[in-house]
Amino acid sequence: MVRESVDLDRAHAARVGALIRALAEGTGERCLSEYSFTNLWLFRREHQYRFTDGPWPYISGLTYDGAHHAMPLFSLDKAPASVIDDLLRRHDCLYPVPLAQAQRLDAARYLHSASRDDADYLYPADHFRFYRGELLNKKRNLMKQLLKAHSVVAEPYGPDWHARALAVLDGWMADKGKPAGSADERPCRDALADARALGLEGFGYTVDGEPAGFVLAEPLQPGVYAMRFAKSLHRFKGLAQYMFHHFCTARPEVQWLNFEQDLGLPNFRQTKQSYQPEALLDKCRLRGRD
């Protein structure tokens, strides 16, 4: 019997993490950024995530545009139609569903759609290691100008960087004119407080001795990392470009970076597009045709 749903909690890490790993196995660089217990837990408040265990477990919550969705923690093409239909009766849609999986379902029974706002941005790590080509030349020049004018030091992120990273986050919020609690401030604070236990890896950066930036990323698949948080002070032009460059250079095992979605925000979209993504990964919403 399926149990009632409960608020997603750190106590669910082992169970949900194992389900997600099985679901994402073999997806390589096309693994969706939501396929991570850490990501689900960090954004549990924003999306009101709940976990329902049982033979056909799933996460339920609200999308950024307010749709009540279920995220199946099993392969839809291996489930009876009655299981999918029951989930759809109780939710607006199933989301996120990888396009390849949605296409394997009965098209006469189910329809799928994908919003550009939801799509993950996927980049080869070499884009950031070398900033080759005319389109990325500006990134390379900004980084060179920063390094010529300032002393930039990178340190592996750890507990000794926590207070400094919080100062950077506060500065970033002020630079962006964001009120407290907006943007991704709360998830970012949770991540900074417990990065190692959450499986997040990254660096803190000082410029002329001042804490000025940090990155925290999470491995999704071998060689594939989701860039969960990247913050830098606005006055240090070129630091963001350097942080991405340094992360990929310091970690030769990194082959792909997933920069997650742009949420339809024009400035966010322009910035992510400027790094020349190799692909946009669709996240489908699945509904019944009835």
Coordinates of C-alpha atoms in Angstrom, one line a residue, residues 32-160:
L32 CA 18.5 16.4 -15.9
S33 CA 19.6 18.8 -13.2
E34 CA 16.6 17.8 -11.0
Y35 CA 17.9 14.2 -10.8
S36 CA 19.6 14.8 -7.5
F37 CA 18.4 14.4 -3.9
T38 CA 20.6 17.4 -2.9
N39 CA 18.9 19.6 -5.4
L40 CA 15.4 18.5 -4.4
W41 CA 16.2 19.0 -0.7
L42 CA 17.8 22.5 -1.2
F43 CA 14.8 23.7 -3.0
R44 CA 12.2 21.9 -0.9
R45 CA 10.7 25.1 0.5
E46 CA 10.4 26.9 -2.9
H47 CA 8.7 23.9 -4.5
Q48 CA 6.9 22.5 -1.5
Y49 CA 8.4 19.0 -2.2
R50 CA 6.8 16.0 -0.6
F51 CA 7.8 12.3 -0.9
T52 CA 5.5 9.4 -1.4
D53 CA 7.1 5.9 -1.1
G54 CA 5.7 2.6 -2.2
P55 CA 5.9 0.4 -5.3
W56 CA 5.8 3.4 -7.5
P57 CA 7.4 6.2 -5.5
Y58 CA 7.4 9.9 -6.5
I59 CA 8.1 13.5 -5.4
S60 CA 5.2 16.0 -5.6
G61 CA 5.5 19.7 -5.6
L62 CA 4.8 23.0 -7.4
T63 CA 6.7 24.1 -10.5
Y64 CA 7.9 27.7 -10.7
D65 CA 4.8 28.6 -12.6
G66 CA 2.5 27.0 -10.1
A67 CA 1.6 23.6 -11.6
H68 CA 1.0 20.8 -9.1
H69 CA 3.3 18.1 -10.5
A70 CA 4.6 14.6 -9.7
M71 CA 8.1 13.6 -10.4
P72 CA 8.1 9.8 -10.8
L73 CA 11.1 8.0 -9.2
F74 CA 10.6 5.1 -11.6
S75 CA 10.8 4.6 -15.4
L76 CA 7.4 5.5 -16.8
D77 CA 7.7 3.1 -19.7
K78 CA 8.0 0.2 -17.2
A79 CA 4.9 1.2 -15.2
P80 CA 1.4 0.1 -15.9
A81 CA -0.8 2.7 -17.6
S82 CA -3.1 2.6 -14.5
V83 CA -0.2 3.9 -12.3
I84 CA 0.5 6.8 -14.6
D85 CA -3.2 7.6 -15.0
D86 CA -3.6 7.6 -11.2
L87 CA -0.8 10.1 -10.8
L88 CA -2.3 12.3 -13.5
R89 CA -5.7 12.3 -11.8
R90 CA -4.1 13.7 -8.7
H91 CA -1.6 16.2 -10.3
D92 CA -1.6 18.7 -13.1
C93 CA 1.2 16.9 -14.9
L94 CA 4.2 14.6 -14.5
Y95 CA 7.4 16.6 -14.5
P96 CA 10.3 16.6 -15.3
V97 CA 10.1 13.8 -17.7
P98 CA 13.1 13.3 -20.1
L99 CA 12.1 13.7 -23.7
A100 CA 13.5 10.3 -24.6
Q101 CA 11.3 8.7 -22.0
A102 CA 8.2 10.7 -22.9
Q103 CA 8.6 9.6 -26.5
R104 CA 8.4 5.9 -25.5
L105 CA 4.9 6.2 -24.1
D106 CA 1.7 5.7 -26.0
A107 CA 1.2 8.9 -28.0
A108 CA -2.5 8.1 -28.4
R109 CA -2.9 8.1 -24.6
Y110 CA -0.4 10.8 -23.4
L111 CA 0.9 14.0 -24.7
H112 CA 4.0 15.9 -23.7
S113 CA 5.2 19.4 -24.0
A114 CA 8.4 21.3 -23.0
S115 CA 8.9 24.9 -22.0
R116 CA 12.0 26.7 -23.1
D117 CA 12.1 28.3 -19.6
D118 CA 12.6 24.9 -18.0
A119 CA 15.4 23.6 -20.3
D120 CA 18.9 22.9 -18.8
Y121 CA 21.9 24.5 -20.5
L122 CA 24.6 22.0 -21.3
Y123 CA 28.2 22.9 -22.1
P124 CA 31.4 21.0 -22.9
A125 CA 33.9 21.8 -20.1
D126 CA 36.5 22.8 -22.7
H127 CA 34.3 25.9 -23.4
F128 CA 35.4 27.2 -20.1
R129 CA 38.9 25.8 -20.0
F130 CA 39.9 27.6 -23.2
Y131 CA 37.2 30.1 -24.2
R132 CA 38.1 29.4 -27.8
G133 CA 36.6 31.1 -30.8
E134 CA 35.2 34.4 -31.7
L135 CA 32.0 34.0 -29.7
L136 CA 33.8 33.2 -26.4
N137 CA 36.7 35.6 -27.0
K138 CA 35.1 38.3 -24.8
K139 CA 35.0 35.9 -21.8
R140 CA 38.7 35.1 -22.3
N141 CA 39.6 38.8 -22.5
L142 CA 37.6 39.7 -19.3
M143 CA 39.4 36.9 -17.5
K144 CA 42.8 38.1 -18.7
Q145 CA 42.1 41.7 -17.7
L146 CA 41.1 40.5 -14.2
L147 CA 44.3 38.5 -13.7
K148 CA 46.5 41.3 -15.0
A149 CA 45.0 43.9 -12.6
H150 CA 44.4 41.8 -9.5
S151 CA 45.8 38.9 -7.5
V152 CA 43.2 36.1 -7.6
V153 CA 43.6 33.1 -5.2
A154 CA 41.4 30.0 -5.3
E155 CA 41.0 27.7 -2.3
P156 CA 38.9 24.4 -2.1
Y157 CA 35.6 25.2 -0.5
G158 CA 35.4 23.9 3.1
P159 CA 34.1 25.0 6.6
D160 CA 36.8 27.6 6.8

